[in-house]
XYZ file of C-alpha atoms in Angstrom:
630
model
C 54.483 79.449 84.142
C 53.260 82.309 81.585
C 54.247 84.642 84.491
C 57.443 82.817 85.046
C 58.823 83.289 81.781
C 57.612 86.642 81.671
C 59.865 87.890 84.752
C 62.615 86.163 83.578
C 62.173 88.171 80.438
C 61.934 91.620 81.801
C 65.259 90.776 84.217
C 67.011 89.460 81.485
C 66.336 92.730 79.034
C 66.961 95.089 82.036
C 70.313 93.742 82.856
C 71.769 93.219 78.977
C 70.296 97.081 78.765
C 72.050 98.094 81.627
C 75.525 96.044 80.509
C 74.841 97.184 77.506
C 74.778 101.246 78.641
C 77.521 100.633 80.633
C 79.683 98.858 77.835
C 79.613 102.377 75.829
C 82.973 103.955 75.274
C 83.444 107.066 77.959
C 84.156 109.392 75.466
C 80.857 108.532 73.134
C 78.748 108.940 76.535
C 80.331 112.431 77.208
C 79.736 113.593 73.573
C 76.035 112.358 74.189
C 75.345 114.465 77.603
C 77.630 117.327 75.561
C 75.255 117.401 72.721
C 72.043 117.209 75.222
C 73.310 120.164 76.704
C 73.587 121.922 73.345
C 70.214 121.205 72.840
C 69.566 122.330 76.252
C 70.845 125.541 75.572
C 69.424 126.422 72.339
C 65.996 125.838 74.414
C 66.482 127.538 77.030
C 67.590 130.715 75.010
C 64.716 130.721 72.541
C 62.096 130.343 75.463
C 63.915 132.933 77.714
C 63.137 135.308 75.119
C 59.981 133.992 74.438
C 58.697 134.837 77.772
C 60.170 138.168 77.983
C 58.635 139.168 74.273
C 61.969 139.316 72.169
C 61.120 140.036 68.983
C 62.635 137.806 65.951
C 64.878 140.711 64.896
C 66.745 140.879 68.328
C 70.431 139.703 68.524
C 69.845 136.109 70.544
C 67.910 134.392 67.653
C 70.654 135.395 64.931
C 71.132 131.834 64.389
C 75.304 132.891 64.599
C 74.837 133.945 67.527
C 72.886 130.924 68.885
C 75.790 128.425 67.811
C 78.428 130.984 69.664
C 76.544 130.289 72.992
C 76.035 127.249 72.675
C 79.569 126.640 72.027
C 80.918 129.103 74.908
C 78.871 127.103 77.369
C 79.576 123.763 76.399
C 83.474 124.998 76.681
C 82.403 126.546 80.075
C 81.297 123.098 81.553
C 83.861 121.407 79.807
C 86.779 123.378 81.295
C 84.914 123.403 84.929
C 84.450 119.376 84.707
C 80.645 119.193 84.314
C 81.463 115.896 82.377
C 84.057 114.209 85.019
C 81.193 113.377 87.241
C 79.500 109.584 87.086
C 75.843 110.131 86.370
C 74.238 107.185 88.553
C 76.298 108.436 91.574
C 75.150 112.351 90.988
C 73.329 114.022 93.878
C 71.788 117.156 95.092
C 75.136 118.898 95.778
C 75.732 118.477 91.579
C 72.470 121.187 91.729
C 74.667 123.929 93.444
C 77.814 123.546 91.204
C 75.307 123.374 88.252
C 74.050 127.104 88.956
C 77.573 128.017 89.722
C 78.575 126.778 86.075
C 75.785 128.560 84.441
C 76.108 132.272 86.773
C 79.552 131.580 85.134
C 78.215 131.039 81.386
C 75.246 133.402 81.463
C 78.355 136.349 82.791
C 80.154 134.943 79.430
C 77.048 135.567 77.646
C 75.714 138.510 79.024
C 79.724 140.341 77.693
C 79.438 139.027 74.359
C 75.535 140.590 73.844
C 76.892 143.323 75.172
C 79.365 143.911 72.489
C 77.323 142.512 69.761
C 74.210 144.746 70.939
C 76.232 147.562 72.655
C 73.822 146.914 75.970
C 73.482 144.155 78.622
C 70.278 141.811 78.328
C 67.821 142.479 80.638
C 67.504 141.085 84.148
C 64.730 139.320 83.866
C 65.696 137.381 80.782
C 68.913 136.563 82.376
C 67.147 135.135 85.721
C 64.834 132.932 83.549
C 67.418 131.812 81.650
C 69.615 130.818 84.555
C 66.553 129.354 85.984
C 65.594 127.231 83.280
C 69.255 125.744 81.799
C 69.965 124.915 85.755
C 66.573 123.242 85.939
C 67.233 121.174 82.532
C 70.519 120.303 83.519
C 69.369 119.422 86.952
C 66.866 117.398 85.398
C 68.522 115.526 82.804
C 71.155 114.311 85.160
C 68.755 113.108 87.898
C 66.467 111.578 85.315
C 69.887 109.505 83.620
C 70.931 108.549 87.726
C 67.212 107.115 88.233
C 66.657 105.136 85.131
C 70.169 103.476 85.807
C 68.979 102.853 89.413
C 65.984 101.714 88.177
C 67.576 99.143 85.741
C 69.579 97.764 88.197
C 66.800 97.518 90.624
C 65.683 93.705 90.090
C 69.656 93.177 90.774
C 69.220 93.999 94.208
C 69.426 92.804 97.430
C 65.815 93.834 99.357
C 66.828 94.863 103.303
C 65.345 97.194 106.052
C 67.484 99.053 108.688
C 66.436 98.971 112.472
C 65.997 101.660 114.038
C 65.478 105.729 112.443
C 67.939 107.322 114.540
C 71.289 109.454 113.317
C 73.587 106.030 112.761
C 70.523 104.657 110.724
C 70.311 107.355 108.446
C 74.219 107.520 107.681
C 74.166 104.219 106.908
C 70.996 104.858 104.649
C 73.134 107.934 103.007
C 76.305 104.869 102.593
C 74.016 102.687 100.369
C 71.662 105.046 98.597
C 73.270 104.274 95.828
C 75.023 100.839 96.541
C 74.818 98.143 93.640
C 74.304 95.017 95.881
C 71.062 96.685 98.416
C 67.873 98.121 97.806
C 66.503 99.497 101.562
C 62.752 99.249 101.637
C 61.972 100.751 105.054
C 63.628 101.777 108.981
C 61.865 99.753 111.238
C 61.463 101.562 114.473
C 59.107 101.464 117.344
C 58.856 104.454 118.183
C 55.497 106.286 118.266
C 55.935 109.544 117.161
C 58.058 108.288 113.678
C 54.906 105.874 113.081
C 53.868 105.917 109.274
C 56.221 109.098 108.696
C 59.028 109.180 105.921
C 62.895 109.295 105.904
C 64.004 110.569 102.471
C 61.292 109.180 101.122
C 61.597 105.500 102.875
C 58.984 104.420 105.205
C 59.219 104.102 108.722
C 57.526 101.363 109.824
C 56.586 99.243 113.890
C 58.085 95.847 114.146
C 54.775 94.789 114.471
C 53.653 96.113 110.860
C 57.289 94.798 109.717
C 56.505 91.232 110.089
C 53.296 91.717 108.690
C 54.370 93.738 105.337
C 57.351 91.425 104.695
C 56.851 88.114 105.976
C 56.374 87.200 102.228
C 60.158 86.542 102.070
C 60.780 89.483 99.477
C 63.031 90.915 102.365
C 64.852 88.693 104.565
C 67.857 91.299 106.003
C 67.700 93.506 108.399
C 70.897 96.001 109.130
C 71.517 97.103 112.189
C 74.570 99.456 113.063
C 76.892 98.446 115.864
C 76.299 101.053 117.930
C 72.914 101.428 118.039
C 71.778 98.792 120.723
C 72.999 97.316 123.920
C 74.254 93.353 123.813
C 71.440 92.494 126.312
C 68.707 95.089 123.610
C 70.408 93.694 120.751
C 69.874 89.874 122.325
C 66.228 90.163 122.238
C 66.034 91.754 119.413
C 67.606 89.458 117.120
C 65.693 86.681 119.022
C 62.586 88.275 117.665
C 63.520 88.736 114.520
C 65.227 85.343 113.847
C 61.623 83.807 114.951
C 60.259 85.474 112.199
C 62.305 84.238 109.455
C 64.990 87.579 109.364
C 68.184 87.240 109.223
C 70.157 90.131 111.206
C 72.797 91.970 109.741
C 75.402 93.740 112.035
C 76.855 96.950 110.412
C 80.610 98.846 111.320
C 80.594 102.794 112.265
C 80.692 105.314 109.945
C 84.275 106.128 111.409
C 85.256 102.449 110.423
C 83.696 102.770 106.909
C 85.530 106.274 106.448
C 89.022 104.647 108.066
C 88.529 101.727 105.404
C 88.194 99.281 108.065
C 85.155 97.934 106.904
C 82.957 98.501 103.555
C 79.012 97.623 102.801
C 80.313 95.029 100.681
C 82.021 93.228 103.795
C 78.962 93.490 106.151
C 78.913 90.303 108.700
C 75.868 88.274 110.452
C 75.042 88.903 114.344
C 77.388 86.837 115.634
C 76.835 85.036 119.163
C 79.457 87.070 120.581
C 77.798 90.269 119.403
C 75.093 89.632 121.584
C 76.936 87.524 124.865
C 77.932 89.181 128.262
C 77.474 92.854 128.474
C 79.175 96.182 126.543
C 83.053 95.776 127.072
C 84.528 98.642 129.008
C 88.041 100.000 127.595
C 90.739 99.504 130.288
C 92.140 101.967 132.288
C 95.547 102.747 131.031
C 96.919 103.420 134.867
C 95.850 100.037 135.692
C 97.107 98.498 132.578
C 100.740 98.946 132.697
C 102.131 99.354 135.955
C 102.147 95.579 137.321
C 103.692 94.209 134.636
C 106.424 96.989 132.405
C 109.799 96.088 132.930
C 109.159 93.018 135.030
C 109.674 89.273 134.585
C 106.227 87.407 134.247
C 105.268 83.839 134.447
C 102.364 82.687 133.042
C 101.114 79.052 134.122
C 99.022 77.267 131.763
C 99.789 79.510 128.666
C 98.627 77.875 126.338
C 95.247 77.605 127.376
C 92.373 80.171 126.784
C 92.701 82.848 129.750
C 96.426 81.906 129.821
C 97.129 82.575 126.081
C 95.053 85.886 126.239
C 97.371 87.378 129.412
C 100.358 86.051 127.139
C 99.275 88.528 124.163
C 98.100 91.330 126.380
C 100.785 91.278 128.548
C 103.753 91.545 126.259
C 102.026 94.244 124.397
C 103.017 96.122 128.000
C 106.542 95.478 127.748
C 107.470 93.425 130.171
C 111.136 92.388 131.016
C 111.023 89.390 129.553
C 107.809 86.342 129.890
C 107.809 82.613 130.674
C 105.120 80.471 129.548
C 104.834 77.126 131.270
C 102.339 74.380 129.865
C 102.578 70.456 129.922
C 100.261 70.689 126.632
C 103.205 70.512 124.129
C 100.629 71.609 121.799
C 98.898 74.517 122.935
C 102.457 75.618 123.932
C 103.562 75.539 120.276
C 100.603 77.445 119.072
C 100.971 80.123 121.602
C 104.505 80.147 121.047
C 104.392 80.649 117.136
C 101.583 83.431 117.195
C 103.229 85.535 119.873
C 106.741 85.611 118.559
C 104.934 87.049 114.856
C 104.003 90.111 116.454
C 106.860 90.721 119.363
C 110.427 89.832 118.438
C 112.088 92.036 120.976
C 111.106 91.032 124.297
C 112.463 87.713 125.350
C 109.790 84.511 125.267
C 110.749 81.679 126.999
C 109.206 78.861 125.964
C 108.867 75.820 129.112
C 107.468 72.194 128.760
C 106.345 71.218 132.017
C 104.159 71.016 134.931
C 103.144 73.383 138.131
C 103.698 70.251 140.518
C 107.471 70.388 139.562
C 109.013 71.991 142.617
C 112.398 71.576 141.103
C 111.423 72.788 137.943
C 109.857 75.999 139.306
C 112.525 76.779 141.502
C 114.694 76.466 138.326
C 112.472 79.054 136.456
C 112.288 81.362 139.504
C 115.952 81.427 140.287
C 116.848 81.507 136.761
C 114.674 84.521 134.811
C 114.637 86.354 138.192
C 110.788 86.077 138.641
C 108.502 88.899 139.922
C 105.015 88.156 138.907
C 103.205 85.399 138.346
C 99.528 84.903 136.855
C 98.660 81.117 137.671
C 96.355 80.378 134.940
C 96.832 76.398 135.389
C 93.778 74.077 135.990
C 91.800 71.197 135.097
C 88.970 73.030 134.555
C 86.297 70.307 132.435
C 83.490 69.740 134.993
C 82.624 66.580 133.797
C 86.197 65.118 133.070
C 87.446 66.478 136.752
C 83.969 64.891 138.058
C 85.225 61.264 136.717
C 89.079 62.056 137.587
C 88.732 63.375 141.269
C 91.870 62.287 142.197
C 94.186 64.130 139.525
C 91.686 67.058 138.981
C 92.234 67.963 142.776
C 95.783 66.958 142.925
C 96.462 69.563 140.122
C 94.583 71.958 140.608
C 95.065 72.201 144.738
C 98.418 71.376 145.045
C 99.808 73.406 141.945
C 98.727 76.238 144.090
C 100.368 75.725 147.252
C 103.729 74.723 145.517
C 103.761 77.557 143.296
C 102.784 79.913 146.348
C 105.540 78.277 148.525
C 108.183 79.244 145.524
C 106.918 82.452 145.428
C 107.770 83.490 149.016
C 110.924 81.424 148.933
C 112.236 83.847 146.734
C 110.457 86.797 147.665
C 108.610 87.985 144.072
C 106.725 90.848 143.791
C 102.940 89.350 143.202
C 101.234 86.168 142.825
C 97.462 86.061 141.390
C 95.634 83.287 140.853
C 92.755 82.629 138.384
C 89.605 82.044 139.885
C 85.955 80.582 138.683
C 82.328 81.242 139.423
C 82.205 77.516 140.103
C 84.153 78.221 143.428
C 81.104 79.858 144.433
C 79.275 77.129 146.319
C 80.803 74.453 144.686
C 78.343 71.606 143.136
C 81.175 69.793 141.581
C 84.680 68.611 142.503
C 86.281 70.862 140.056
C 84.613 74.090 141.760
C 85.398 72.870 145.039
C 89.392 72.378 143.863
C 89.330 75.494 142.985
C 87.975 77.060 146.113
C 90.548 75.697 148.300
C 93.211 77.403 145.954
C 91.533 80.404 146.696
C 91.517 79.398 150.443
C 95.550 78.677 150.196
C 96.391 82.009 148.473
C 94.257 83.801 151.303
C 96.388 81.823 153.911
C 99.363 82.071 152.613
C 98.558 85.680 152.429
C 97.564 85.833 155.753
C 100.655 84.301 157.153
C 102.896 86.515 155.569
C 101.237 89.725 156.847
C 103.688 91.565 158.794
C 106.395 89.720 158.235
C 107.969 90.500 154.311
C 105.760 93.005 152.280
C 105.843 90.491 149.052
C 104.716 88.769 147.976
C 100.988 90.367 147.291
C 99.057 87.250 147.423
C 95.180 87.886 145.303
C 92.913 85.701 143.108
C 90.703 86.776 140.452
C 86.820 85.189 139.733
C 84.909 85.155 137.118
C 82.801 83.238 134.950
C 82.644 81.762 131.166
C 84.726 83.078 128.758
C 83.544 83.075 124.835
C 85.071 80.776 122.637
C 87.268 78.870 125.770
C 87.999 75.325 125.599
C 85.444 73.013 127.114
C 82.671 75.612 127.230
C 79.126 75.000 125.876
C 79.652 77.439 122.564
C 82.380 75.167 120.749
C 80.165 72.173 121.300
C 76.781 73.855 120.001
C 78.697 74.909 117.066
C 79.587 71.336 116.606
C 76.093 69.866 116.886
C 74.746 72.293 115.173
C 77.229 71.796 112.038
C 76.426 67.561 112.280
C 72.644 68.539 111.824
C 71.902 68.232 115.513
C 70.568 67.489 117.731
C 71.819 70.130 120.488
C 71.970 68.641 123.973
C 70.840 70.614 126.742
C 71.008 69.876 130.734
C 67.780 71.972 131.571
C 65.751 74.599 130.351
C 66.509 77.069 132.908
C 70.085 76.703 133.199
C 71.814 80.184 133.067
C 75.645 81.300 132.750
C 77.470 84.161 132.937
C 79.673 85.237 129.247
C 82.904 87.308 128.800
C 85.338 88.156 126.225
C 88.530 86.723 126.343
C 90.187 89.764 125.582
C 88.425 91.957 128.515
C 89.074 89.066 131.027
C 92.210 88.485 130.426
C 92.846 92.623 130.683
C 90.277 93.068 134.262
C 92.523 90.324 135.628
C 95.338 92.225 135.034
C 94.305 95.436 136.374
C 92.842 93.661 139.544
C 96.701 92.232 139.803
C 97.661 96.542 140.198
C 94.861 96.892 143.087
C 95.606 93.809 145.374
C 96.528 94.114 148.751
C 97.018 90.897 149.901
C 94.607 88.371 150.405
C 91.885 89.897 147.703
C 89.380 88.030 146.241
C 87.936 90.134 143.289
C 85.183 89.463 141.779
C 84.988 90.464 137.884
C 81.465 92.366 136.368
C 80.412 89.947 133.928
C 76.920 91.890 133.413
C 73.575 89.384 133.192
C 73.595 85.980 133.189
C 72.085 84.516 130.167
C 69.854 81.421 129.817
C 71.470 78.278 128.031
C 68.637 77.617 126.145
C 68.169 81.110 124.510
C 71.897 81.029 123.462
C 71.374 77.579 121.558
C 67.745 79.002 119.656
C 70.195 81.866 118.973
C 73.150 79.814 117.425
C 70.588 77.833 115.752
C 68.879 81.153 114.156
C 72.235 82.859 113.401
C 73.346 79.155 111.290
C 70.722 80.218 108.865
C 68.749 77.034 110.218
C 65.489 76.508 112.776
C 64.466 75.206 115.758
C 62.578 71.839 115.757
C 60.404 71.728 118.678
C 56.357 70.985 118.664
C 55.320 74.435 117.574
C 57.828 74.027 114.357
C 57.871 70.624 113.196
C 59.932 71.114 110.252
C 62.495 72.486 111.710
C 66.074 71.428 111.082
C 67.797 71.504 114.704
C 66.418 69.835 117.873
C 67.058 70.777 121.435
C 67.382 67.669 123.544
C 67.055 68.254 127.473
C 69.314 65.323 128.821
C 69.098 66.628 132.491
C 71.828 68.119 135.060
C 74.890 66.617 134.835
C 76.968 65.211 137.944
C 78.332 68.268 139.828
C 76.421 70.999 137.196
C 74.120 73.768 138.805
C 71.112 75.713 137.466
C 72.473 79.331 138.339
C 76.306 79.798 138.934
C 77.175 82.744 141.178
C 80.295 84.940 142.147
C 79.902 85.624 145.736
C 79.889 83.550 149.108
C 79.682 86.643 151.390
C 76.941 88.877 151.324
C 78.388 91.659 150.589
C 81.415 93.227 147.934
C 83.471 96.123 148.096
C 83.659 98.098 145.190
C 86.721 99.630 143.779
C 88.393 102.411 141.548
C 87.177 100.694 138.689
C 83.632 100.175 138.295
C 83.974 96.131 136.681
C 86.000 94.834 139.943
C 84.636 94.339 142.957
C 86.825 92.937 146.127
C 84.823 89.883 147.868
C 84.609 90.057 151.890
C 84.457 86.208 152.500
C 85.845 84.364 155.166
C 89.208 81.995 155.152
C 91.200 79.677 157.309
C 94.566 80.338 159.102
C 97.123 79.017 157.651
C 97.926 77.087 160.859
C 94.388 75.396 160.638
C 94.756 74.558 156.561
C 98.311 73.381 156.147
C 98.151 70.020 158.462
C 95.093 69.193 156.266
C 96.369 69.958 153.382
C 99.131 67.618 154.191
C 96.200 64.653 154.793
C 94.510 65.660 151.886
C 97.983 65.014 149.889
C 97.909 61.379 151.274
C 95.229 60.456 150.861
C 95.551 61.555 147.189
C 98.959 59.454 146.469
C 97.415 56.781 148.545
C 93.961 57.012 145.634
C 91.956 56.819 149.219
C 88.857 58.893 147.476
C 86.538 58.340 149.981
C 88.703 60.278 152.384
C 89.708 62.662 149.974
C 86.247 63.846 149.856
C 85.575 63.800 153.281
C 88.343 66.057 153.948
C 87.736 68.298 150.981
C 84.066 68.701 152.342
C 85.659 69.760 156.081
C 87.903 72.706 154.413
C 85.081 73.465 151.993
C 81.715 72.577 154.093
C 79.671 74.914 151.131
C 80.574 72.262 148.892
C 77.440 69.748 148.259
C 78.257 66.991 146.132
């Protein structure tokens, strides 16, 4: 208790000392540092001549003559803004300007001597001199920086930085002298920087890390943005998390210049820091020429992918854009943020569904068409598993009426949005959606040699961060009720995305179709289900409660595979991909069916459907898709 009270008392002096300094008028703080540099001075002459054996009787200790220089170079420093610099920010480049200041004074000097004494002072009394005033002042001012750093020390926030390379050491420069961090050591695993210093700040292993600080004194660890790779920067802040560390992710020294972001803003690891792999910046020849000056449709525009090509694609000036949704809703939302941003391009706005024939022949005729991104699906596993009948309904025969429009009136492109789920389907939903890829081939197909549009393709890909429906939103609800998380399996894995570069590879795929193109999007290693929860878990500030951590705050329930839900989802049927000009998209060589051969049971399968026959719905689903097990 003694011990207690005693560092409360030391803290509580400290800081009233250090409010106290900094409460001092700015005037009566100059006069203090100008009368220290008198002093200075005065010493510095006296013992100058001391060690080059001036006598008493010689000109510099005629006490007039003292006062004069002193004066001179206080008005010397004065006039060349010695005093306009803050002494707790002061560093080594205030040594340079200080021997500039005093070549400056000591020339001064060295004039007035001579007129006094009709002879110059000799060199060597004018190199000590110089020498020892630029020492004192050096001195004086890194001694004042120091014991203000020191007093606000116990104010400080304890952290280490990973890693010792370049980006580590600018950011160490940014917060040398920072009022809210204290940085105690790099950590860095790297042999030959074992036990060695950085200005003075250790270097230390992970290993010897954990060991030195797992007594909670430091509990963040900063690590600039650009230092690591997402699938590096995954394990890493798995291992630290484990060991009670909280991971700090730090902006570019270009952003901190540009203002973008300051220390004082710094922001936790977030899951999407460390999901899918590096985003590539899109190619700008790719970007723009599907889509400037044309009339785009957008199905299903209010949802996740759909609201994404909606802000991406009016940013490339397209004719005008239609955005069809039966979620009044999302359509509203999308709606209000896009016309903030773009008020000269024409948004329309349409309430309705992709199984409206008339309606779509309405919008086609109407806006004058030319591209359309059909983004439309029921796309829930789980809700399509207990709704066959409207999940394949929608998401099959949106696709062939939509297609059918499109060649009716000749458009430029149609592209569908695909899923990973397609692959092998496990689940009614995946195999919907792999017979929309199957009727955009045929109708593809069919066309061939006959009218050059429209350019029929379909895009795949996997999970995208943050979507509707997926497993992140859900965590982050669990995790915010106090748990418990529910997991299917331990070893399920799923490929991650962002939105943004999605939406933006779907849209250059779009400028490299053919006809008939199945492309397959990069979306880098797939990640287990299991890690990401621990991860969400770790990054909430809370822990894991499993048999090795009883008194942790979150469990992880294992509830088993759903109906329909596989371990490992996948992007390719074929064996084999062709790659492209750009290095994310990849072209799928798969097999299809004639359109001949699909439309009559397409027809059946649209019976059966309006006749709610779901026994026979499946059986003919499984003929046109025989890779889907139930």
């Amino acid at each position: 208790m003694i011990y207690f009270l005693k560092i409360i008392s030391v803290q509580f002096f400290t800081i009233s000392l250090v409010n106290f300094i900094y409460a001092i008028p700015l005037t009566l703080r100059r006069l203090v540092l100008i009368l220290i540099d008198a002093i200075g001075i005065t010493f510095c002459l006296y013992f100058s001549g001391f060690l080059v054996g001036y006598s008493h009787q010689d000109v510099i200790y005629n006490k007039f003559n003292v006062l004069i220089t002193a004066l001179i170079g206080i008005l010397i420093f004065l006039f060349t803004g010695q005093y306009k610099g803050v002494t707790r920010y002061v560093g080594s480049n205030a040594l340079y300007r200080l021997l500039l200041r005093n070549l400056i004074f000591v020339s001064c000097m060295n004039l007035i001597y001579y007129f006094l004494k009709t002879e110059f002072l000799i060199f060597k009394f004018t190199f000590n001199f110089i020498l020892l005033l630029t020492l004192l002042n050096s001195f004086i001012r890194f001694f004042l920086r120091d014991f203000l750093f020191f007093l606000s020390f116990n104010n400080k926030e304890n952290i280490a930085i990973y890693g010792a390379q370049e980006e580590s050491i600018q950011l160490a420069s940014a917060i040398e002298f920072s009022s809210t961090y204290q940085l105690l050591c790099f950590v860095d695993n790297n042999k030959l920087l074992k036990n060695r210093y950085l200005n003075s700040i250790p270097v230390l292993s992970e290993s010897d890390f954990n060991k030195k600080f797992s007594n909670k004194s430091l509990k963040k660890i900063l690590i600039p943005n650009s230092l690591l790779e997402k699938s590096e920067k995954l394990a890493l802040v798995n291992r630290f998390n484990r060991s009670g560390f909280k991971v700090i992710r730090v902006p570019t020294l270009k952003n901190m210049i540009s203002g973008d972001n300051l220390l004082s803003s710094l922001k936790s690891i977030s899951i999407n820091d460390l999901l899918g792999r590096e985003s590539v910046k899109p190619q700008e020849n790719l970007l723009g020429p599907g889509i400037k000056n044309l009339s785009v449709l957008i199905t299903g525009a209010g949802g996740t992918i759909g609201s994404e090509l909606s802000r991406i694609i009016l940013k490339l000036e397209p004719k005008n854009i239609i955005l069809l949704d039966q979620s009044e809703h999302n359509l509203y939302e999308i709606d209000k943020s896009l016309r903030k941003k773009h008020s000269t391009i024409d948004i329309k706005t349409i309430l309705g569904s992709c199984l409206d024939r008339n309606l779509l022949r309405e919008l086609f005729k109407k806006y004058d068409i030319d591209v359309v991104y059909h983004a439309a699906a029921y796309k829930h596993v789980p809700l399509v598993e207990k709704n066959p009948i409207s999940g394949i309904f929608n998401n099959v025969f949106s696709t062939k009426i939509i297609c059918e429009t499109a060649l009716e009136f000749n458009i430029k492109q149609f592209i569908l949005i695909s899923t990973d789920k397609a692959v092998r389907p496990t689940n009614i939903m995946g195999a919907s959606k792999r017979l929309a890829e199957l009727i955009v081939q045929s109708y593809s197909d069919n066309n061939k040699g006959i009218n050059q549009f429209p350019i029929f393709s379909s895009v795949r890909f996997g999970n995208v961060l943050g979507s509707s429906g997926s497993v992140i939103p859900l965590f982050e609800e669990q995790i915010k009720s106090g748990g418990p998380i529910t997991l299917t399996h331990k070893e399920v894995t799923r490929y991650f995305m962002t939105i943004s570069e999605a939406a933006e590879l779907v849209i250059q795929s779009s400028v490299l179709a053919e006809g008939g193109d199945v492309f397959i999007l990069d979306m880098g290693a797939p990640v287990r289900i299991i890690d990401l929860a621990e991860q969400m878990i770790y990054l909430s500030g809370l822990t894991v409660k499993d048999e090795q951590n009883l008194d942790g705050q979150i469990e992880i329930l294992i509830t088993g595979l759903r109906n329909g839900e596989k371990l490992h989802e996948e992007l390719l049927i074929g064996e084999s991909s062709d790659s492209t000009v750009h290095p994310l998209i990849f072209k799928a060589n798969e097999k299809f069916i004639k359109y001949s051969i699909l439309e009559p049971k397409l027809n059946e399968l649209r019976k059966q459907l309006e006749d709610k026959n779901i026994e026979k719905v499946k059986t003919i689903l499984k003929e046109i898709v025989p890779e889907w097990t139930s």
